[in-house]
Each structure stands twice: as structure tokens, then as C-alpha cells.
PDB file of C-alpha atoms in Angstrom:
ATOM      1  CA  LEU Y  49     207.496 206.486 159.465  1.00  0.00           C
ATOM      2  CA  ALA Y  50     206.126 203.130 158.003  1.00  0.00           C
ATOM      3  CA  SER Y  51     203.418 201.887 158.456  1.00  0.00           C
ATOM      4  CA  PRO Y  52     202.456 199.427 161.539  1.00  0.00           C
ATOM      5  CA  SER Y  53     200.534 197.394 158.592  1.00  0.00           C
ATOM      6  CA  ALA Y  54     203.445 198.150 156.340  1.00  0.00           C
ATOM      7  CA  ALA Y  55     205.955 196.945 158.570  1.00  0.00           C
ATOM      8  CA  LEU Y  56     203.933 193.543 159.346  1.00  0.00           C
ATOM      9  CA  ALA Y  57     203.591 193.022 155.655  1.00  0.00           C
ATOM     10  CA  SER Y  58     207.511 192.504 155.543  1.00  0.00           C
ATOM     11  CA  PRO Y  59     208.887 191.483 159.262  1.00  0.00           C
ATOM     12  CA  SER Y  60     212.397 190.971 157.891  1.00  0.00           C
ATOM     13  CA  ALA Y  61     212.556 194.406 155.969  1.00  0.00           C
ATOM     14  CA  ALA Y  62     211.301 195.805 159.510  1.00  0.00           C
ATOM     15  CA  LEU Y  63     214.492 194.320 161.360  1.00  0.00           C
ATOM     16  CA  ALA Y  64     216.576 196.771 158.216  1.00  0.00           C
ATOM     17  CA  SER Y  65     215.578 199.399 159.316  1.00  0.00           C
ATOM     18  CA  PRO Y  66     215.780 201.489 161.650  1.00  0.00           C
ATOM     19  CA  SER Y  67     211.891 203.745 161.157  1.00  0.00           C
ATOM     20  CA  ALA Y  68     210.221 200.649 160.620  1.00  0.00           C
ATOM     21  CA  ALA Y  69     211.328 199.383 163.752  1.00  0.00           C
ATOM     22  CA  LEU Y  70     210.765 201.874 165.992  1.00  0.00           C
ATOM     23  CA  GLU Y  71     207.317 201.593 164.333  1.00  0.00           C
ATOM     24  CA  LEU Y  72     207.117 198.619 165.487  1.00  0.00           C
ATOM     25  CA  THR Y  73     207.876 199.350 168.635  1.00  0.00           C
ATOM     26  CA  ARG Y  74     204.124 201.000 168.352  1.00  0.00           C
ATOM     27  CA  LEU Y  75     201.981 197.795 168.134  1.00  0.00           C
ATOM     28  CA  PRO Y  76     200.506 196.058 171.304  1.00  0.00           C
ATOM     29  CA  ARG Y  77     203.891 193.334 172.768  1.00  0.00           C
ATOM     30  CA  THR Y  78     202.110 190.485 172.142  1.00  0.00           C
ATOM     31  CA  LEU Y  79     200.848 191.471 168.381  1.00  0.00           C
ATOM     32  CA  THR Y  80     205.273 191.960 167.621  1.00  0.00           C
ATOM     33  CA  ALA Y  81     206.690 189.149 170.062  1.00  0.00           C
ATOM     34  CA  GLU Y  82     204.103 187.265 167.336  1.00  0.00           C
ATOM     35  CA  THR Y  83     205.112 188.700 164.218  1.00  0.00           C
ATOM     36  CA  LEU Y  84     208.776 188.468 164.942  1.00  0.00           C
ATOM     37  CA  GLN Y  85     208.395 184.494 166.242  1.00  0.00           C
ATOM     38  CA  LEU Y  86     206.655 183.719 161.812  1.00  0.00           C
ATOM     39  CA  ALA Y  87     209.550 186.134 160.572  1.00  0.00           C
ATOM     40  CA  ALA Y  88     213.020 183.625 162.394  1.00  0.00           C
ATOM     41  CA  ALA Y  89     211.042 180.630 161.597  1.00  0.00           C
ATOM     42  CA  SER Y  90     209.719 181.350 157.841  1.00  0.00           C
ATOM     43  CA  PRO Y  91     212.436 179.356 155.455  1.00  0.00           C
ATOM     44  CA  ASP Y  92     214.515 181.265 153.541  1.00  0.00           C
ATOM     45  CA  ALA Y  93     213.878 180.425 149.856  1.00  0.00           C
ATOM     46  CA  GLY Y  94     216.614 181.413 148.560  1.00  0.00           C
ATOM     47  CA  LEU Y  95     219.286 179.379 150.414  1.00  0.00           C
ATOM     48  CA  ILE Y  96     216.886 176.155 149.857  1.00  0.00           C
ATOM     49  CA  ALA Y  97     217.426 176.465 146.320  1.00  0.00           C
ATOM     50  CA  ARG Y  98     220.819 176.726 146.294  1.00  0.00           C
ATOM     51  CA  TRP Y  99     221.380 173.836 148.627  1.00  0.00           C
ATOM     52  CA  LEU Y 100     218.420 172.186 146.080  1.00  0.00           C
ATOM     53  CA  GLY Y 101     220.639 173.389 143.302  1.00  0.00           C
ATOM     54  CA  PHE Y 102     224.294 171.401 144.333  1.00  0.00           C
ATOM     55  CA  LEU Y 103     222.005 168.597 145.777  1.00  0.00           C
ATOM     56  CA  VAL Y 104     221.616 168.283 141.883  1.00  0.00           C
ATOM     57  CA  GLY Y 105     224.447 169.159 141.035  1.00  0.00           C
ATOM     58  CA  ALA Y 106     225.785 166.264 143.304  1.00  0.00           C
ATOM     59  CA  GLY Y 107     222.833 164.085 141.892  1.00  0.00           C
ATOM     60  CA  SER Y 108     223.950 164.777 137.847  1.00  0.00           C
ATOM     61  CA  LEU Y 109     226.773 162.600 138.861  1.00  0.00           C
ATOM     62  CA  LEU Y 110     225.288 160.031 138.845  1.00  0.00           C
ATOM     63  CA  LEU Y 111     222.639 161.091 135.069  1.00  0.00           C
ATOM     64  CA  TYR Y 112     224.052 159.394 132.290  1.00  0.00           C
ATOM     65  CA  THR Y 113     226.149 157.012 134.472  1.00  0.00           C
ATOM     66  CA  PRO Y 114     223.935 153.956 133.569  1.00  0.00           C
ATOM     67  CA  ILE Y 115     223.785 154.527 129.953  1.00  0.00           C
ATOM     68  CA  ALA Y 116     227.352 154.620 129.610  1.00  0.00           C
ATOM     69  CA  ALA Y 117     228.046 151.449 132.052  1.00  0.00           C
ATOM     70  CA  ARG Y 118     224.865 149.257 129.745  1.00  0.00           C
ATOM     71  CA  VAL Y 119     227.287 150.192 126.350  1.00  0.00           C
ATOM     72  CA  TYR Y 120     230.170 149.371 127.890  1.00  0.00           C
ATOM     73  CA  ARG Y 121     229.151 145.637 129.573  1.00  0.00           C
ATOM     74  CA  GLN Y 122     227.608 144.659 126.858  1.00  0.00           C
ATOM     75  CA  ARG Y 123     229.703 146.335 124.318  1.00  0.00           C
ATOM     76  CA  SER Y 124     227.316 147.528 121.799  1.00  0.00           C
ATOM     77  CA  ALA Y 125     225.460 150.714 121.551  1.00  0.00           C
ATOM     78  CA  ASP Y 126     222.077 149.554 118.739  1.00  0.00           C
ATOM     79  CA  GLY Y 127     219.574 151.045 120.566  1.00  0.00           C
ATOM     80  CA  LEU Y 128     221.417 154.233 120.935  1.00  0.00           C
ATOM     81  CA  THR Y 129     221.420 156.915 118.629  1.00  0.00           C
ATOM     82  CA  LEU Y 130     224.477 159.019 117.564  1.00  0.00           C
ATOM     83  CA  SER Y 131     222.670 162.203 116.281  1.00  0.00           C
ATOM     84  CA  THR Y 132     220.600 161.679 119.744  1.00  0.00           C
ATOM     85  CA  TRP Y 133     224.207 162.809 121.830  1.00  0.00           C
ATOM     86  CA  TRP Y 134     225.722 165.016 119.517  1.00  0.00           C
ATOM     87  CA  LEU Y 135     222.718 167.890 120.176  1.00  0.00           C
ATOM     88  CA  LYS Y 136     223.272 167.371 123.843  1.00  0.00           C
ATOM     89  CA  LEU Y 137     226.471 167.230 124.156  1.00  0.00           C
ATOM     90  CA  LEU Y 138     225.498 171.844 121.918  1.00  0.00           C
ATOM     91  CA  SER Y 139     222.644 171.645 124.608  1.00  0.00           C
ATOM     92  CA  TYR Y 140     224.448 171.705 127.590  1.00  0.00           C
ATOM     93  CA  THR Y 141     227.493 173.500 126.123  1.00  0.00           C
ATOM     94  CA  CYS Y 142     225.131 176.356 124.842  1.00  0.00           C
ATOM     95  CA  SER Y 143     223.405 176.539 128.314  1.00  0.00           C
ATOM     96  CA  ASP Y 144     227.185 176.598 130.379  1.00  0.00           C
ATOM     97  CA  ALA Y 145     227.678 179.789 128.379  1.00  0.00           C
ATOM     98  CA  TYR Y 146     224.965 181.256 129.016  1.00  0.00           C
ATOM     99  CA  SER Y 147     224.858 181.000 132.664  1.00  0.00           C
ATOM    100  CA  PHE Y 148     228.066 181.988 132.398  1.00  0.00           C
ATOM    101  CA  ARG Y 149     228.944 184.697 130.690  1.00  0.00           C
ATOM    102  CA  ASN Y 150     225.855 185.945 132.375  1.00  0.00           C
ATOM    103  CA  GLY Y 151     227.377 185.953 135.828  1.00  0.00           C
ATOM    104  CA  TYR Y 152     224.740 183.214 136.999  1.00  0.00           C
ATOM    105  CA  PRO Y 153     226.201 181.072 140.760  1.00  0.00           C
ATOM    106  CA  LEU Y 154     228.051 177.932 140.329  1.00  0.00           C
ATOM    107  CA  SER Y 155     224.545 176.592 141.818  1.00  0.00           C
ATOM    108  CA  THR Y 156     223.089 177.054 139.355  1.00  0.00           C
ATOM    109  CA  TYR Y 157     223.846 175.394 136.838  1.00  0.00           C
ATOM    110  CA  ILE Y 158     227.057 173.204 138.784  1.00  0.00           C
ATOM    111  CA  GLU Y 159     225.012 169.669 136.670  1.00  0.00           C
ATOM    112  CA  THR Y 160     225.522 171.072 133.607  1.00  0.00           C
ATOM    113  CA  LEU Y 161     228.544 171.394 133.987  1.00  0.00           C
ATOM    114  CA  ILE Y 162     228.970 167.719 135.158  1.00  0.00           C
ATOM    115  CA  ILE Y 163     226.702 166.444 132.161  1.00  0.00           C
ATOM    116  CA  THR Y 164     227.916 168.231 129.211  1.00  0.00           C
ATOM    117  CA  VAL Y 165     231.216 165.815 129.774  1.00  0.00           C
ATOM    118  CA  GLU Y 166     228.955 163.304 130.361  1.00  0.00           C
ATOM    119  CA  ALA Y 167     227.682 163.341 127.408  1.00  0.00           C
ATOM    120  CA  CYS Y 168     230.931 163.713 126.124  1.00  0.00           C
ATOM    121  CA  GLY Y 169     232.045 160.414 127.028  1.00  0.00           C
ATOM    122  CA  VAL Y 170     228.309 159.298 125.935  1.00  0.00           C
ATOM    123  CA  LEU Y 171     229.308 160.577 122.602  1.00  0.00           C
ATOM    124  CA  LEU Y 172     232.137 159.515 121.756  1.00  0.00           C
ATOM    125  CA  LEU Y 173     231.414 155.636 123.461  1.00  0.00           C
ATOM    126  CA  VAL Y 174     228.571 155.241 121.169  1.00  0.00           C
ATOM    127  CA  ALA Y 175     230.227 156.271 118.470  1.00  0.00           C
ATOM    128  CA  HIS Y 176     233.601 153.609 119.511  1.00  0.00           C
ATOM    129  CA  PHE Y 177     230.811 150.786 118.820  1.00  0.00           C
ATOM    130  CA  GLN Y 178     229.262 151.676 116.165  1.00  0.00           C
ATOM    131  CA  ARG Y 179     232.260 152.082 114.409  1.00  0.00           C
ATOM    132  CA  ARG Y 180     231.785 155.827 113.309  1.00  0.00           C
ATOM    133  CA  LEU Y 181     235.466 157.273 114.962  1.00  0.00           C
ATOM    134  CA  ASP Y 182     235.622 158.481 111.807  1.00  0.00           C
ATOM    135  CA  ALA Y 183     237.310 161.523 109.767  1.00  0.00           C
ATOM    136  CA  ALA Y 184     233.855 163.179 109.332  1.00  0.00           C
ATOM    137  CA  PHE Y 185     232.749 163.275 113.038  1.00  0.00           C
ATOM    138  CA  ALA Y 186     236.276 164.538 113.687  1.00  0.00           C
ATOM    139  CA  GLY Y 187     235.398 167.833 111.712  1.00  0.00           C
ATOM    140  CA  ARG Y 188     231.927 167.321 114.318  1.00  0.00           C
ATOM    141  CA  ALA Y 189     234.792 167.769 117.280  1.00  0.00           C
ATOM    142  CA  LEU Y 190     237.464 170.138 116.098  1.00  0.00           C
ATOM    143  CA  SER Y 191     233.812 172.190 114.957  1.00  0.00           C
ATOM    144  CA  TYR Y 192     232.392 172.169 118.666  1.00  0.00           C
ATOM    145  CA  LEU Y 193     235.650 172.831 120.381  1.00  0.00           C
ATOM    146  CA  ALA Y 194     236.738 176.007 118.299  1.00  0.00           C
ATOM    147  CA  ALA Y 195     232.295 177.346 118.643  1.00  0.00           C
ATOM    148  CA  ALA Y 196     232.347 175.932 122.495  1.00  0.00           C
ATOM    149  CA  THR Y 197     236.111 178.106 122.918  1.00  0.00           C
ATOM    150  CA  TRP Y 198     234.549 181.068 121.040  1.00  0.00           C
ATOM    151  CA  ALA Y 199     230.996 181.236 123.147  1.00  0.00           C
ATOM    152  CA  LEU Y 200     232.891 180.498 126.457  1.00  0.00           C
ATOM    153  CA  SER Y 201     235.349 183.231 125.849  1.00  0.00           C
ATOM    154  CA  ALA Y 202     234.318 186.395 122.988  1.00  0.00           C
ATOM    155  CA  ALA Y 203     230.990 185.688 122.491  1.00  0.00           C
ATOM    156  CA  PRO Y 204     228.929 188.454 122.556  1.00  0.00           C
ATOM    157  CA  PRO Y 205     225.652 188.750 124.564  1.00  0.00           C
ATOM    158  CA  GLU Y 206     223.344 188.273 122.141  1.00  0.00           C
ATOM    159  CA  ALA Y 207     224.920 185.245 120.469  1.00  0.00           C
ATOM    160  CA  THR Y 208     224.990 183.442 124.076  1.00  0.00           C
ATOM    161  CA  ALA Y 209     221.288 184.478 124.957  1.00  0.00           C
ATOM    162  CA  LEU Y 210     220.930 182.949 121.292  1.00  0.00           C
ATOM    163  CA  GLY Y 211     221.798 180.122 122.480  1.00  0.00           C
ATOM    164  CA  GLN Y 212     220.696 179.054 124.514  1.00  0.00           C
ATOM    165  CA  SER Y 213     217.192 179.909 123.449  1.00  0.00           C
ATOM    166  CA  ALA Y 214     219.167 177.426 119.898  1.00  0.00           C
ATOM    167  CA  ALA Y 215     219.658 175.065 123.328  1.00  0.00           C
ATOM    168  CA  THR Y 216     215.877 174.869 124.810  1.00  0.00           C
ATOM    169  CA  ALA Y 217     214.984 173.528 121.093  1.00  0.00           C
ATOM    170  CA  LEU Y 218     218.137 171.352 120.899  1.00  0.00           C
ATOM    171  CA  ASN Y 219     217.392 169.922 124.309  1.00  0.00           C
ATOM    172  CA  THR Y 220     214.333 169.847 123.575  1.00  0.00           C
ATOM    173  CA  CYS Y 221     214.429 167.779 120.460  1.00  0.00           C
ATOM    174  CA  ALA Y 222     217.457 165.689 121.186  1.00  0.00           C
ATOM    175  CA  LEU Y 223     215.980 162.967 122.026  1.00  0.00           C
ATOM    176  CA  LEU Y 224     213.361 162.982 119.424  1.00  0.00           C
ATOM    177  CA  PRO Y 225     215.260 160.919 116.999  1.00  0.00           C
ATOM    178  CA  GLN Y 226     215.617 158.380 120.142  1.00  0.00           C
ATOM    179  CA  ILE Y 227     211.730 158.589 121.000  1.00  0.00           C
ATOM    180  CA  ALA Y 228     211.331 157.999 117.205  1.00  0.00           C
ATOM    181  CA  GLN Y 229     213.794 154.617 117.664  1.00  0.00           C
ATOM    182  CA  ASN Y 230     211.668 153.032 120.111  1.00  0.00           C
ATOM    183  CA  ALA Y 231     208.986 153.411 118.528  1.00  0.00           C
ATOM    184  CA  ALA Y 232     209.294 151.831 114.944  1.00  0.00           C
ATOM    185  CA  ARG Y 233     210.773 148.918 117.026  1.00  0.00           C
ATOM    186  CA  ARG Y 234     208.393 148.954 119.637  1.00  0.00           C
ATOM    187  CA  SER Y 235     211.170 148.255 122.048  1.00  0.00           C
ATOM    188  CA  PRO Y 236     212.573 150.131 125.674  1.00  0.00           C
ATOM    189  CA  GLY Y 237     215.666 150.621 123.655  1.00  0.00           C
ATOM    190  CA  GLY Y 238     218.789 150.949 125.577  1.00  0.00           C
ATOM    191  CA  PHE Y 239     219.073 154.996 126.682  1.00  0.00           C
ATOM    192  CA  SER Y 240     218.006 154.307 130.915  1.00  0.00           C
ATOM    193  CA  PRO Y 241     215.164 154.446 132.940  1.00  0.00           C
ATOM    194  CA  VAL Y 242     217.081 155.619 135.510  1.00  0.00           C
ATOM    195  CA  THR Y 243     219.200 158.598 133.430  1.00  0.00           C
ATOM    196  CA  ALA Y 244     214.787 159.162 132.523  1.00  0.00           C
ATOM    197  CA  GLY Y 245     213.804 160.359 135.985  1.00  0.00           C
ATOM    198  CA  LEU Y 246     216.561 161.430 137.177  1.00  0.00           C
ATOM    199  CA  ALA Y 247     216.527 163.850 133.825  1.00  0.00           C
ATOM    200  CA  CYS Y 248     212.884 165.191 135.803  1.00  0.00           C
ATOM    201  CA  ALA Y 249     213.441 165.216 138.982  1.00  0.00           C
ATOM    202  CA  GLY Y 250     217.023 167.237 137.938  1.00  0.00           C
ATOM    203  CA  CYS Y 251     214.612 169.760 136.010  1.00  0.00           C
ATOM    204  CA  ALA Y 252     211.635 170.109 137.823  1.00  0.00           C
ATOM    205  CA  ILE Y 253     214.310 170.900 140.284  1.00  0.00           C
ATOM    206  CA  ARG Y 254     215.753 173.492 138.692  1.00  0.00           C
ATOM    207  CA  LEU Y 255     211.976 175.329 137.656  1.00  0.00           C
ATOM    208  CA  PHE Y 256     212.646 176.238 141.135  1.00  0.00           C
ATOM    209  CA  THR Y 257     215.896 177.199 141.563  1.00  0.00           C
ATOM    210  CA  THR Y 258     215.480 178.847 138.064  1.00  0.00           C
ATOM    211  CA  VAL Y 259     212.712 181.745 139.794  1.00  0.00           C
ATOM    212  CA  GLU Y 260     214.608 181.537 143.672  1.00  0.00           C
ATOM    213  CA  LEU Y 261     218.376 182.032 142.764  1.00  0.00           C
ATOM    214  CA  ALA Y 262     218.322 183.177 138.351  1.00  0.00           C
ATOM    215  CA  GLY Y 263     216.081 186.300 138.396  1.00  0.00           C
ATOM    216  CA  SER Y 264     213.332 183.943 136.738  1.00  0.00           C
ATOM    217  CA  ASP Y 265     214.795 184.234 133.730  1.00  0.00           C
ATOM    218  CA  PRO Y 266     212.662 182.867 131.538  1.00  0.00           C
ATOM    219  CA  LEU Y 267     215.086 181.041 128.969  1.00  0.00           C
ATOM    220  CA  LEU Y 268     216.346 179.143 131.094  1.00  0.00           C
ATOM    221  CA  LEU Y 269     212.849 178.513 132.449  1.00  0.00           C
ATOM    222  CA  ALA Y 270     211.767 176.763 129.128  1.00  0.00           C
ATOM    223  CA  GLY Y 271     214.639 174.974 128.891  1.00  0.00           C
ATOM    224  CA  PHE Y 272     213.848 173.379 132.345  1.00  0.00           C
ATOM    225  CA  ALA Y 273     210.265 172.275 131.935  1.00  0.00           C
ATOM    226  CA  ALA Y 274     210.683 171.559 128.448  1.00  0.00           C
ATOM    227  CA  GLY Y 275     212.839 169.140 129.614  1.00  0.00           C
ATOM    228  CA  LEU Y 276     210.966 168.104 131.287  1.00  0.00           C
ATOM    229  CA  ALA Y 277     208.190 167.481 128.881  1.00  0.00           C
ATOM    230  CA  VAL Y 278     210.631 165.427 126.835  1.00  0.00           C
ATOM    231  CA  ASN Y 279     211.949 163.424 129.524  1.00  0.00           C
ATOM    232  CA  ALA Y 280     208.721 161.570 130.983  1.00  0.00           C
ATOM    233  CA  ALA Y 281     207.616 160.892 127.609  1.00  0.00           C
ATOM    234  CA  LEU Y 282     210.488 159.239 126.716  1.00  0.00           C
ATOM    235  CA  LEU Y 283     210.553 157.082 130.648  1.00  0.00           C
ATOM    236  CA  SER Y 284     206.637 156.946 130.191  1.00  0.00           C
ATOM    237  CA  GLN Y 285     207.762 154.953 126.236  1.00  0.00           C
ATOM    238  CA  ILE Y 286     209.939 152.632 128.633  1.00  0.00           C
ATOM    239  CA  VAL Y 287     207.826 151.524 130.640  1.00  0.00           C
ATOM    240  CA  TYR Y 288     204.726 150.809 128.312  1.00  0.00           C
ATOM    241  CA  TYR Y 289     207.220 148.841 125.502  1.00  0.00           C
ATOM    242  CA  GLY Y 290     208.724 147.046 128.688  1.00  0.00           C
ATOM    243  CA  ALA Y 291     206.127 146.571 130.974  1.00  0.00           C
ATOM    244  CA  VAL Y 292     203.428 146.413 128.755  1.00  0.00           C
ATOM    245  CA  VAL Y 293     205.017 145.350 125.080  1.00  0.00           C
ATOM    246  CA  GLU Y 294     207.309 142.852 126.353  1.00  0.00           C
ATOM    247  CA  GLY Y 295     206.027 142.275 129.673  1.00  0.00           C
ATOM    248  CA  ARG Y 296     208.376 142.183 131.803  1.00  0.00           C
ATOM    249  CA  PRO Y 297     208.377 142.553 136.008  1.00  0.00           C
ATOM    250  CA  LEU Y 298     208.476 147.074 135.595  1.00  0.00           C
ATOM    251  CA  LEU Y 299     211.472 146.277 138.491  1.00  0.00           C
ATOM    252  CA  LEU Y 300     212.879 144.611 135.675  1.00  0.00           C
ATOM    253  CA  VAL Y 301     212.589 147.585 133.729  1.00  0.00           C
ATOM    254  CA  LEU Y 302     213.780 149.809 134.957  1.00  0.00           C
ATOM    255  CA  ALA Y 303     217.034 148.094 136.614  1.00  0.00           C
ATOM    256  CA  ALA Y 304     217.576 147.878 133.162  1.00  0.00           C
ATOM    257  CA  ASP Y 305     220.669 148.743 133.136  1.00  0.00           C
ATOM    258  CA  PHE Y 306     222.052 146.269 136.127  1.00  0.00           C
ATOM    259  CA  VAL Y 307     221.486 143.163 134.962  1.00  0.00           C
ATOM    260  CA  ALA Y 308     222.191 141.481 131.985  1.00  0.00           C
ATOM    261  CA  PRO Y 309     219.249 141.286 129.178  1.00  0.00           C
ATOM    262  CA  ALA Y 310     217.177 138.128 129.050  1.00  0.00           C
ATOM    263  CA  GLU Y 311     216.412 136.528 125.627  1.00  0.00           C
ATOM    264  CA  LYS Y 312     213.661 137.799 124.138  1.00  0.00           C
ATOM    265  CA  VAL Y 313     210.437 135.738 123.454  1.00  0.00           C
ATOM    266  CA  PRO Y 314     209.169 136.175 120.954  1.00  0.00           C
ATOM    267  CA  THR Y 315     205.481 138.424 121.171  1.00  0.00           C
ATOM    268  CA  SER Y 316     203.432 138.418 118.476  1.00  0.00           C
ATOM    269  CA  PRO Y 317     202.165 135.431 115.782  1.00  0.00           C
ATOM    270  CA  SER Y 318     205.028 136.679 112.667  1.00  0.00           C
ATOM    271  CA  GLU Y 319     207.315 136.460 115.579  1.00  0.00           C
ATOM    272  CA  ARG Y 320     206.543 133.058 116.908  1.00  0.00           C
ATOM    273  CA  ALA Y 321     206.225 131.727 113.448  1.00  0.00           C
ATOM    274  CA  LEU Y 322     209.114 133.625 112.230  1.00  0.00           C
ATOM    275  CA  MET Y 323     210.715 131.185 114.826  1.00  0.00           C
ATOM    276  CA  ARG Y 324     209.132 127.362 114.392  1.00  0.00           C
ATOM    277  CA  ALA Y 325     210.793 127.733 110.686  1.00  0.00           C
ATOM    278  CA  SER Y 326     214.113 128.577 112.019  1.00  0.00           C
ATOM    279  CA  GLU Y 327     213.476 125.246 114.635  1.00  0.00           C
ATOM    280  CA  LEU Y 328     212.282 123.392 112.202  1.00  0.00           C
ATOM    281  CA  GLU Y 329     214.888 123.910 109.520  1.00  0.00           C
ATOM    282  CA  ALA Y 330     217.613 123.306 112.239  1.00  0.00           C
ATOM    283  CA  LEU Y 331     216.284 120.145 111.733  1.00  0.00           C
ATOM    284  CA  GLU Y 332     215.561 119.433 108.632  1.00  0.00           C
ATOM    285  CA  GLU Y 333     219.439 120.327 108.032  1.00  0.00           C
ATOM    286  CA  ALA Y 334     219.813 117.666 110.455  1.00  0.00           C
ATOM    287  CA  SER Y 335     217.997 114.519 110.244  1.00  0.00           C
ATOM    288  CA  SER Y 336     219.642 115.812 106.486  1.00  0.00           C
ATOM    289  CA  GLU Y 337     223.348 115.467 108.369  1.00  0.00           C
ATOM    290  CA  ALA Y 338     222.379 112.601 110.265  1.00  0.00           C
ATOM    291  CA  ASP Y 339     221.809 110.718 107.182  1.00  0.00           C
ATOM    292  CA  LEU Y 340     224.291 110.713 105.679  1.00  0.00           C
ATOM    293  CA  PRO Y 341     227.479 108.694 105.215  1.00  0.00           C
ATOM    294  CA  SER Y 342     230.458 109.896 108.314  1.00  0.00           C
ATOM    295  CA  HIS Y 343     232.668 110.809 105.388  1.00  0.00           C
ATOM    296  CA  LYS Y 344     230.734 113.132 103.280  1.00  0.00           C
ATOM    297  CA  ARG Y 345     229.311 114.843 106.311  1.00  0.00           C
ATOM    298  CA  SER Y 346     229.995 118.640 107.240  1.00  0.00           C
ATOM    299  CA  PRO Y 347     232.701 118.746 109.902  1.00  0.00           C
ATOM    300  CA  GLY Y 348     232.623 119.128 113.251  1.00  0.00           C
ATOM    301  CA  ARG Y 349     229.227 117.558 112.921  1.00  0.00           C
TER     302      ARG Y 349
END
């Protein structure tokens, strides 16, 4: 028979084991009732993790939507880097293949499936507005489709594990070109602060669900931890360059996906001097045109 201390240490196991349940009957009545009450009140961490997983999946529907909406509304993708979206698509596909081939519950990676499709959509938008839908792009797309089909259907477990390791590196490196471009331009760039914030929250939740539902898979934990770090760095950069360097209100920086961009106000002495020189040049040109006879003036003036 199980010992009383063992029965108390695991009330749920005691209820499932006849011998342990018999041992519980030998304990004082008040102590037994108190223990069972605590066992009934304890939440099921696995159930919580499962529901959180589906919640993250629902939230992922909005992850890259702000970026896509901004690019489409502005008809421009100048603030984004195409390489970021190729790397993201490859990273998410590797994670999809790893989780699918290992038979993990859909709730542990449903958001990765969704954002794989979203990343593909943003990739096409960026390539379109940057006029880079060319033969080279088509060749990369065909290579990607062939590799994804193989990974999901015929790749050996060693290959999918290697792909998940690569996904961690790819997802970490995917945002580095965007971070580097923002730093070079001293600008928040075109990446969505909403997307970066949702990604931080999603990665944090995924650390918990991976422990509860995927056996603390070290490859998945490393990937989500790295994703949390780089997205937090990008979000901090967006806030710093938008609110501190450009002097915009924090609320407008965070709502940049939903409001029209304001005309940039020059902040550095060189920018102000250049704007002043442009204004003087325009005034001199207008003055010169006014001094000419009407038949010698430029058309349209």
C-alpha cells in the first residue's frame, strides 16, 4: 500500500489508485476532506495551456494584418526589408513541419500555421510594391514550395529537428535586417508596433504551453525565447525612434498602423538648413519667373 505521505503529496494520484484511496481512509477525517478540497480546487495546468494555445492561435490572425493593411493603404513598402519576410516564411515553415511530423497537438502550433500564411501574404505585398516580383523571386518561390512539401511529407526526423534548430536561427535573424535599417535611418521604419507587441505576448505564452503540452521541448523553448527577445528589441526601437528621436506622442507611435503618416518635421540642424535652402531656391525661381515677360515664362506659371 502507498504511504500516507505519498497519498497527501499527490491527491489526484490517490484518487486514481485504489490502494492509495484505501490509505486515505485511514487518515483523520478532517485532514482527508481538506486534502480532497485542495485537489478539486487546483486548476489543470494542461487544460489552461491548451486554451491559451487556441487563444494565441486566434490572436495570430491579427499578427501581420496591421503591416499588410499599412502597406496596402500607403501603396509603399519602403520601410520594410524583403529579406525579413523570406526568412520569416522559411522559419515558420520549418516549425510547422517539426511540430506536424512529431504529432504535437494542433493547439501547440496553430498560430504558426496561421502566421505562415500571413507572412507569405506580406512577402508578396512587399515584393509587389518594391517592384521585385521578377524571375529571381519566382525561382526562390519554387524552391521554397519543393522544400516545404518534402519537409511535411518525406523528411526524416533528423532533418525536421535540424529544420527546427534552423528555424530558431532564422526567426532570430529575420528581424535583424529590419532593426539594422531602422538604426541606420534613425526611424521606427514600417514594421508594426502592434505586430511586435502581439509577437512578444505570443512568445511568452508559448513558453508556458510548450512546457505543459510539448514536454518542455528544448528546441521549441529556444525558438520562442529568441523570438521574444528580438521582438522586444524591435518594439523598443520603434518606441524610441518614434517618441524620443522624432518627438511624436507615444499614442501616435503605437497607432501608426491606423493613422495617416504626418509630414516629417526636420529635427537636425542639417535637415533644417536643407529645408531652408530649398525654400529660398523656390522663392528665387518664382521671383525670376515674375520678372520675365509673360510670353517667356514657363508654361503653367
